[in-house]
C-alpha cells in the first residue's frame, strides 16, 4: 500500500475559478477526512466520510465547498468561486473504523497546496 | 468547548540536548483521546502516539517519552538526546468521545541544530 495520495500537490488559480482536489485513501480504510491547514496553524477539520456517507461537516465549510466520496473509495473536494482566503494546504486523511473513535489513528496524505491569486 | 494549546511556537536546541514540548488541553468530557503527530518538512503528518483518558501511564518509545497528567490537563512530549532528524513541527491533538473530529493545537516547530 502506498499510503494516502493527494492530487494535485500544488494548484495556483485566479480568484473566482473553481478547483477540485482528489484524495485516494488507504484501500482498506473506511473513514476519510478533509482538513485545512494555513501557515503557522494546526489542521482544521472540514468534513469526514464513513464509506460514501458524509457524516459531519464543519461550519468552516461554506456553500462554496463540496466534498464527495461516491463509491466509498476516493474523495474529491471542490471549491467554487475561489477567494484569496481559501489559500491553504488541504489535507486528506483516512482511518479504519473499529467503532471506537479514539482507536482511529489518522494516516495523512502530503496535502494539496492551493494558492489563490 | 474543546481546545488544545501549544504555547511554544518554536524551540531551538543543539543536537543531543533533551527537549520537552508542552500540550495543554481543555474538555469537559471524561472520555477522550490525546495524540501527537509530527509534520516534517515534506508536509505529511505522521502519527507518534495515542493515549486515552483512563490511562495515565507514561510511555517511552526509544528517545521519545510522553507524560500525561489529568490533574493539569497536560500531555507533554520529551525527546531525549535530540537529533537533526527530529526537526519538524509537532502537533498535539484531542478527540472526544462520540465524535471523529480531531482538534489540533497550533503546533511547535522544533529546530535541532548540529
PDB file of C-alpha atoms in Angstrom:
ATOM      1  CA  UNK A   1       0.000   0.000   0.000  1.00  0.00           C
ATOM      2  CA  UNK A   2       1.347   3.401  -0.933  1.00  0.00           C
ATOM      3  CA  UNK A   3      -0.478   5.376   1.763  1.00  0.00           C
ATOM      4  CA  UNK A   4      -2.837   8.283   1.225  1.00  0.00           C
ATOM      5  CA  UNK A   5      -2.384  10.016  -2.119  1.00  0.00           C
ATOM      6  CA  UNK A   6      -3.467  13.530  -2.952  1.00  0.00           C
ATOM      7  CA  UNK A   7      -3.579  15.247  -6.299  1.00  0.00           C
ATOM      8  CA  UNK A   8      -2.565  17.808  -7.345  1.00  0.00           C
ATOM      9  CA  UNK A   9       0.171  18.637  -4.857  1.00  0.00           C
ATOM     10  CA  UNK A  10       0.121  22.279  -5.849  1.00  0.00           C
ATOM     11  CA  UNK A  11      -2.548  24.389  -7.506  1.00  0.00           C
ATOM     12  CA  UNK A  12      -2.345  28.066  -8.393  1.00  0.00           C
ATOM     13  CA  UNK A  13      -5.560  29.647  -9.539  1.00  0.00           C
ATOM     14  CA  UNK A  14      -7.124  33.030 -10.044  1.00  0.00           C
ATOM     15  CA  UNK A  15      -9.821  34.335  -7.770  1.00  0.00           C
ATOM     16  CA  UNK A  16     -13.235  33.221  -8.918  1.00  0.00           C
ATOM     17  CA  UNK A  17     -12.106  29.981 -10.521  1.00  0.00           C
ATOM     18  CA  UNK A  18     -13.198  26.534  -9.385  1.00  0.00           C
ATOM     19  CA  UNK A  19     -10.704  23.954  -8.172  1.00  0.00           C
ATOM     20  CA  UNK A  20     -11.001  20.266  -7.345  1.00  0.00           C
ATOM     21  CA  UNK A  21      -8.709  18.133  -5.223  1.00  0.00           C
ATOM     22  CA  UNK A  22      -8.641  14.367  -5.197  1.00  0.00           C
ATOM     23  CA  UNK A  23      -7.742  12.019  -2.358  1.00  0.00           C
ATOM     24  CA  UNK A  24      -7.088   8.294  -2.615  1.00  0.00           C
ATOM     25  CA  UNK A  25      -7.107   6.782   0.880  1.00  0.00           C
ATOM     26  CA  UNK A  26      -5.542   3.552   2.043  1.00  0.00           C
ATOM     27  CA  UNK A  27      -7.673   0.906   0.385  1.00  0.00           C
ATOM     28  CA  UNK A  28      -8.942  -0.871   3.481  1.00  0.00           C
ATOM     29  CA  UNK A  29      -9.769   2.358   5.335  1.00  0.00           C
ATOM     30  CA  UNK A  30     -13.468   3.135   5.566  1.00  0.00           C
ATOM     31  CA  UNK A  31     -13.183   6.650   7.014  1.00  0.00           C
ATOM     32  CA  UNK A  32     -11.889   9.622   5.103  1.00  0.00           C
ATOM     33  CA  UNK A  33     -11.296  13.129   6.417  1.00  0.00           C
ATOM     34  CA  UNK A  34     -10.539  16.526   4.935  1.00  0.00           C
ATOM     35  CA  UNK A  35      -8.624  19.125   6.919  1.00  0.00           C
ATOM     36  CA  UNK A  36      -7.347  22.589   6.032  1.00  0.00           C
ATOM     37  CA  UNK A  37      -4.060  23.959   7.297  1.00  0.00           C
ATOM     38  CA  UNK A  38      -2.931  27.559   6.991  1.00  0.00           C
ATOM     39  CA  UNK A  39       0.558  28.832   7.691  1.00  0.00           C
ATOM     40  CA  UNK A  40       1.509  28.538  11.332  1.00  0.00           C
ATOM     41  CA  UNK A  41      -1.691  26.790  12.294  1.00  0.00           C
ATOM     42  CA  UNK A  42      -2.726  23.259  13.036  1.00  0.00           C
ATOM     43  CA  UNK A  43      -5.055  21.317  10.768  1.00  0.00           C
ATOM     44  CA  UNK A  44      -8.693  22.420  10.976  1.00  0.00           C
ATOM     45  CA  UNK A  45     -11.418  19.847  10.462  1.00  0.00           C
ATOM     46  CA  UNK A  46     -13.574  20.294   7.369  1.00  0.00           C
ATOM     47  CA  UNK A  47     -15.535  17.089   6.908  1.00  0.00           C
ATOM     48  CA  UNK A  48     -15.409  13.319   7.130  1.00  0.00           C
ATOM     49  CA  UNK A  49     -16.953  10.298   5.463  1.00  0.00           C
ATOM     50  CA  UNK A  50     -17.685   6.801   6.572  1.00  0.00           C
ATOM     51  CA  UNK A  51     -17.722   4.832   3.361  1.00  0.00           C
ATOM     52  CA  UNK A  52     -19.730   7.040   0.979  1.00  0.00           C
ATOM     53  CA  UNK A  53     -21.747   8.840   3.655  1.00  0.00           C
ATOM     54  CA  UNK A  54     -20.685  12.341   4.680  1.00  0.00           C
ATOM     55  CA  UNK A  55     -21.294  12.236   8.436  1.00  0.00           C
ATOM     56  CA  UNK A  56     -20.070  15.599   9.668  1.00  0.00           C
ATOM     57  CA  UNK A  57     -19.271  18.988   8.181  1.00  0.00           C
ATOM     58  CA  UNK A  58     -17.576  21.914   9.827  1.00  0.00           C
ATOM     59  CA  UNK A  59     -19.107  25.362   9.824  1.00  0.00           C
ATOM     60  CA  UNK A  60     -15.863  26.344   8.083  1.00  0.00           C
ATOM     61  CA  UNK A  61     -17.183  24.530   5.047  1.00  0.00           C
ATOM     62  CA  UNK A  62     -19.120  27.269   3.298  1.00  0.00           C
ATOM     63  CA  UNK A  63     -21.557  26.642   0.480  1.00  0.00           C
ATOM     64  CA  UNK A  64     -18.693  27.082  -1.960  1.00  0.00           C
ATOM     65  CA  UNK A  65     -17.098  23.903  -0.666  1.00  0.00           C
ATOM     66  CA  UNK A  66     -18.397  20.465  -1.517  1.00  0.00           C
ATOM     67  CA  UNK A  67     -16.927  17.058  -0.873  1.00  0.00           C
ATOM     68  CA  UNK A  68     -17.907  13.693  -2.235  1.00  0.00           C
ATOM     69  CA  UNK A  69     -16.884  10.097  -1.860  1.00  0.00           C
ATOM     70  CA  UNK A  70     -19.084   8.466  -4.468  1.00  0.00           C
ATOM     71  CA  UNK A  71     -18.157   4.822  -4.099  1.00  0.00           C
ATOM     72  CA  UNK A  72     -16.618   4.861  -0.688  1.00  0.00           C
ATOM     73  CA  UNK A  73     -13.138   4.879  -2.143  1.00  0.00           C
ATOM     74  CA  UNK A  74     -11.535   8.087  -3.432  1.00  0.00           C
ATOM     75  CA  UNK A  75     -12.880  11.502  -2.480  1.00  0.00           C
ATOM     76  CA  UNK A  76     -12.979  14.906  -4.131  1.00  0.00           C
ATOM     77  CA  UNK A  77     -13.073  18.331  -2.542  1.00  0.00           C
ATOM     78  CA  UNK A  78     -14.304  21.107  -4.804  1.00  0.00           C
ATOM     79  CA  UNK A  79     -14.055  24.801  -4.087  1.00  0.00           C
ATOM     80  CA  UNK A  80     -16.200  27.026  -6.262  1.00  0.00           C
ATOM     81  CA  UNK A  81     -15.541  30.716  -6.905  1.00  0.00           C
ATOM     82  CA  UNK A  82     -12.262  30.643  -5.019  1.00  0.00           C
ATOM     83  CA  UNK A  83     -11.284  33.547  -2.800  1.00  0.00           C
ATOM     84  CA  UNK A  84      -7.836  34.569  -1.612  1.00  0.00           C
ATOM     85  CA  UNK A  85      -8.785  33.398   1.875  1.00  0.00           C
ATOM     86  CA  UNK A  86      -9.069  29.860   0.534  1.00  0.00           C
ATOM     87  CA  UNK A  87      -5.301  29.717   0.080  1.00  0.00           C
ATOM     88  CA  UNK A  88      -4.151  26.890   2.331  1.00  0.00           C
ATOM     89  CA  UNK A  89      -2.921  23.319   2.430  1.00  0.00           C
ATOM     90  CA  UNK A  90      -5.796  20.868   2.069  1.00  0.00           C
ATOM     91  CA  UNK A  91      -5.026  17.640   3.876  1.00  0.00           C
ATOM     92  CA  UNK A  92      -6.725  14.326   3.421  1.00  0.00           C
ATOM     93  CA  UNK A  93      -6.524  11.546   5.987  1.00  0.00           C
ATOM     94  CA  UNK A  94      -8.002   8.104   6.299  1.00  0.00           C
ATOM     95  CA  UNK A  95      -8.540   5.568   9.050  1.00  0.00           C
ATOM     96  CA  UNK A  96     -10.101   2.207   9.691  1.00  0.00           C
ATOM     97  CA  UNK A  97     -13.088   2.478  11.979  1.00  0.00           C
ATOM     98  CA  UNK A  98     -13.379  -0.018  14.799  1.00  0.00           C
ATOM     99  CA  UNK A  99     -16.384   1.765  16.255  1.00  0.00           C
ATOM    100  CA  UNK A 100     -14.265   3.423  18.933  1.00  0.00           C
ATOM    101  CA  UNK A 101     -13.369   6.986  17.901  1.00  0.00           C
ATOM    102  CA  UNK A 102     -10.087   7.085  19.754  1.00  0.00           C
ATOM    103  CA  UNK A 103      -8.904   3.944  18.086  1.00  0.00           C
ATOM    104  CA  UNK A 104      -8.965   5.706  14.738  1.00  0.00           C
ATOM    105  CA  UNK A 105      -5.422   6.769  14.076  1.00  0.00           C
ATOM    106  CA  UNK A 106      -5.321   9.077  11.102  1.00  0.00           C
ATOM    107  CA  UNK A 107      -2.970   8.449   8.198  1.00  0.00           C
ATOM    108  CA  UNK A 108      -2.424  11.709   6.353  1.00  0.00           C
ATOM    109  CA  UNK A 109      -1.546  12.446   2.783  1.00  0.00           C
ATOM    110  CA  UNK A 110       1.075  15.012   1.845  1.00  0.00           C
ATOM    111  CA  UNK A 111      -1.587  17.614   1.105  1.00  0.00           C
ATOM    112  CA  UNK A 112      -2.672  19.787  -1.794  1.00  0.00           C
ATOM    113  CA  UNK A 113      -1.440  23.348  -1.560  1.00  0.00           C
ATOM    114  CA  UNK A 114      -3.802  25.936  -3.012  1.00  0.00           C
ATOM    115  CA  UNK A 115      -2.731  29.459  -3.881  1.00  0.00           C
ATOM    116  CA  UNK A 116      -5.442  31.851  -4.993  1.00  0.00           C
ATOM    117  CA  UNK A 117      -4.156  34.967  -6.741  1.00  0.00           C
TER     118      UNK A 117
ATOM    119  CA  UNK B   1     -15.591  23.573  24.341  1.00  0.00           C
ATOM    120  CA  UNK B   2     -12.633  21.517  23.255  1.00  0.00           C
ATOM    121  CA  UNK B   3      -9.296  23.198  22.876  1.00  0.00           C
ATOM    122  CA  UNK B   4      -5.618  22.310  22.573  1.00  0.00           C
ATOM    123  CA  UNK B   5      -2.926  24.824  23.447  1.00  0.00           C
ATOM    124  CA  UNK B   6       0.694  24.508  22.422  1.00  0.00           C
ATOM    125  CA  UNK B   7       2.202  27.656  23.857  1.00  0.00           C
ATOM    126  CA  UNK B   8       5.681  27.082  22.444  1.00  0.00           C
ATOM    127  CA  UNK B   9       5.680  28.339  18.882  1.00  0.00           C
ATOM    128  CA  UNK B  10       9.289  27.473  18.143  1.00  0.00           C
ATOM    129  CA  UNK B  11      12.097  25.796  20.054  1.00  0.00           C
ATOM    130  CA  UNK B  12      15.737  25.552  19.019  1.00  0.00           C
ATOM    131  CA  UNK B  13      18.127  23.120  20.647  1.00  0.00           C
ATOM    132  CA  UNK B  14      21.576  21.826  19.927  1.00  0.00           C
ATOM    133  CA  UNK B  15      21.887  18.201  18.947  1.00  0.00           C
ATOM    134  CA  UNK B  16      21.957  15.768  21.877  1.00  0.00           C
ATOM    135  CA  UNK B  17      20.041  18.124  24.151  1.00  0.00           C
ATOM    136  CA  UNK B  18      16.780  16.963  25.673  1.00  0.00           C
ATOM    137  CA  UNK B  19      13.677  18.943  24.793  1.00  0.00           C
ATOM    138  CA  UNK B  20      10.099  18.932  26.076  1.00  0.00           C
ATOM    139  CA  UNK B  21       7.131  20.049  24.017  1.00  0.00           C
ATOM    140  CA  UNK B  22       4.130  21.175  26.038  1.00  0.00           C
ATOM    141  CA  UNK B  23       0.484  20.433  25.340  1.00  0.00           C
ATOM    142  CA  UNK B  24      -2.459  21.602  27.423  1.00  0.00           C
ATOM    143  CA  UNK B  25      -5.968  20.530  26.550  1.00  0.00           C
ATOM    144  CA  UNK B  26      -9.486  21.516  27.560  1.00  0.00           C
ATOM    145  CA  UNK B  27     -12.535  19.313  27.536  1.00  0.00           C
ATOM    146  CA  UNK B  28     -15.476  18.582  29.789  1.00  0.00           C
ATOM    147  CA  UNK B  29     -15.744  15.025  28.567  1.00  0.00           C
ATOM    148  CA  UNK B  30     -14.485  12.263  30.807  1.00  0.00           C
ATOM    149  CA  UNK B  31     -13.636  10.032  27.870  1.00  0.00           C
ATOM    150  CA  UNK B  32     -11.210  11.460  25.381  1.00  0.00           C
ATOM    151  CA  UNK B  33      -8.074  10.646  23.453  1.00  0.00           C
ATOM    152  CA  UNK B  34      -4.849  12.549  23.002  1.00  0.00           C
ATOM    153  CA  UNK B  35      -2.423  12.279  20.115  1.00  0.00           C
ATOM    154  CA  UNK B  36       0.914  13.596  18.976  1.00  0.00           C
ATOM    155  CA  UNK B  37       1.728  13.951  15.293  1.00  0.00           C
ATOM    156  CA  UNK B  38       4.978  15.004  13.627  1.00  0.00           C
ATOM    157  CA  UNK B  39       5.000  17.092  10.457  1.00  0.00           C
ATOM    158  CA  UNK B  40       8.438  17.049   8.806  1.00  0.00           C
ATOM    159  CA  UNK B  41       9.357  19.485   6.028  1.00  0.00           C
ATOM    160  CA  UNK B  42       7.828  17.102   3.472  1.00  0.00           C
ATOM    161  CA  UNK B  43       4.443  18.058   4.926  1.00  0.00           C
ATOM    162  CA  UNK B  44       2.908  14.683   5.710  1.00  0.00           C
ATOM    163  CA  UNK B  45       1.721  14.375   9.318  1.00  0.00           C
ATOM    164  CA  UNK B  46       2.997  11.216  10.962  1.00  0.00           C
ATOM    165  CA  UNK B  47       1.316   9.594  13.958  1.00  0.00           C
ATOM    166  CA  UNK B  48       3.510   9.243  17.046  1.00  0.00           C
ATOM    167  CA  UNK B  49       1.298   8.240  19.972  1.00  0.00           C
ATOM    168  CA  UNK B  50      -2.264   7.931  21.248  1.00  0.00           C
ATOM    169  CA  UNK B  51      -3.462   7.904  24.875  1.00  0.00           C
ATOM    170  CA  UNK B  52      -6.945   7.575  26.277  1.00  0.00           C
ATOM    171  CA  UNK B  53      -8.194   9.493  29.280  1.00  0.00           C
ATOM    172  CA  UNK B  54      -8.291   6.417  31.501  1.00  0.00           C
ATOM    173  CA  UNK B  55      -4.660   5.559  31.064  1.00  0.00           C
ATOM    174  CA  UNK B  56      -2.292   7.968  32.764  1.00  0.00           C
ATOM    175  CA  UNK B  57       0.713   5.734  32.480  1.00  0.00           C
ATOM    176  CA  UNK B  58       3.684   7.486  30.979  1.00  0.00           C
ATOM    177  CA  UNK B  59       5.108   5.912  27.890  1.00  0.00           C
ATOM    178  CA  UNK B  60       8.589   5.624  26.494  1.00  0.00           C
ATOM    179  CA  UNK B  61       9.472   4.658  22.975  1.00  0.00           C
ATOM    180  CA  UNK B  62      13.167   4.865  22.259  1.00  0.00           C
ATOM    181  CA  UNK B  63      14.211   8.501  22.616  1.00  0.00           C
ATOM    182  CA  UNK B  64      10.574   9.638  22.882  1.00  0.00           C
ATOM    183  CA  UNK B  65       8.562   9.796  26.090  1.00  0.00           C
ATOM    184  CA  UNK B  66       5.166  11.174  26.984  1.00  0.00           C
ATOM    185  CA  UNK B  67       3.891  12.494  30.316  1.00  0.00           C
ATOM    186  CA  UNK B  68       0.105  12.516  30.664  1.00  0.00           C
ATOM    187  CA  UNK B  69      -1.263  14.340  33.724  1.00  0.00           C
ATOM    188  CA  UNK B  70      -5.015  14.725  34.019  1.00  0.00           C
ATOM    189  CA  UNK B  71      -4.638  16.934  37.100  1.00  0.00           C
ATOM    190  CA  UNK B  72      -3.019  19.636  34.965  1.00  0.00           C
ATOM    191  CA  UNK B  73      -4.694  18.655  31.664  1.00  0.00           C
ATOM    192  CA  UNK B  74      -1.320  18.227  30.074  1.00  0.00           C
ATOM    193  CA  UNK B  75       0.191  15.720  27.686  1.00  0.00           C
ATOM    194  CA  UNK B  76       3.835  16.684  27.260  1.00  0.00           C
ATOM    195  CA  UNK B  77       6.308  15.121  24.864  1.00  0.00           C
ATOM    196  CA  UNK B  78      10.017  14.778  25.575  1.00  0.00           C
ATOM    197  CA  UNK B  79      12.735  13.933  23.093  1.00  0.00           C
ATOM    198  CA  UNK B  80      15.922  12.717  24.717  1.00  0.00           C
ATOM    199  CA  UNK B  81      19.259  13.277  23.020  1.00  0.00           C
ATOM    200  CA  UNK B  82      17.685  15.160  20.128  1.00  0.00           C
ATOM    201  CA  UNK B  83      18.909  14.643  16.584  1.00  0.00           C
ATOM    202  CA  UNK B  84      18.775  16.828  13.495  1.00  0.00           C
ATOM    203  CA  UNK B  85      16.194  14.448  12.001  1.00  0.00           C
ATOM    204  CA  UNK B  86      13.840  15.402  14.834  1.00  0.00           C
ATOM    205  CA  UNK B  87      13.477  18.855  13.295  1.00  0.00           C
ATOM    206  CA  UNK B  88       9.797  19.211  12.410  1.00  0.00           C
ATOM    207  CA  UNK B  89       6.542  20.728  13.564  1.00  0.00           C
ATOM    208  CA  UNK B  90       4.875  18.698  16.278  1.00  0.00           C
ATOM    209  CA  UNK B  91       1.133  18.779  16.835  1.00  0.00           C
ATOM    210  CA  UNK B  92      -0.877  17.690  19.824  1.00  0.00           C
ATOM    211  CA  UNK B  93      -4.491  16.706  19.139  1.00  0.00           C
ATOM    212  CA  UNK B  94      -7.626  15.940  21.136  1.00  0.00           C
ATOM    213  CA  UNK B  95     -10.504  13.665  20.238  1.00  0.00           C
ATOM    214  CA  UNK B  96     -13.541  13.456  22.481  1.00  0.00           C
ATOM    215  CA  UNK B  97     -15.884  10.521  22.741  1.00  0.00           C
ATOM    216  CA  UNK B  98     -18.727  10.442  20.266  1.00  0.00           C
ATOM    217  CA  UNK B  99     -17.020  12.464  17.587  1.00  0.00           C
ATOM    218  CA  UNK B 100     -14.437  11.832  14.928  1.00  0.00           C
ATOM    219  CA  UNK B 101     -13.401  15.477  14.729  1.00  0.00           C
ATOM    220  CA  UNK B 102      -9.818  15.868  15.888  1.00  0.00           C
ATOM    221  CA  UNK B 103      -8.892  19.210  17.457  1.00  0.00           C
ATOM    222  CA  UNK B 104      -5.288  20.116  16.767  1.00  0.00           C
ATOM    223  CA  UNK B 105      -3.090  22.622  18.533  1.00  0.00           C
ATOM    224  CA  UNK B 106      -1.165  25.243  16.597  1.00  0.00           C
ATOM    225  CA  UNK B 107       1.993  23.172  16.687  1.00  0.00           C
ATOM    226  CA  UNK B 108       5.523  23.637  17.973  1.00  0.00           C
ATOM    227  CA  UNK B 109       8.329  23.985  15.461  1.00  0.00           C
ATOM    228  CA  UNK B 110      11.421  22.181  16.731  1.00  0.00           C
ATOM    229  CA  UNK B 111      14.790  23.025  15.230  1.00  0.00           C
ATOM    230  CA  UNK B 112      17.671  20.778  16.186  1.00  0.00           C
ATOM    231  CA  UNK B 113      20.987  22.315  15.272  1.00  0.00           C
ATOM    232  CA  UNK B 114      24.051  20.225  14.516  1.00  0.00           C
TER     233      UNK B 114
END
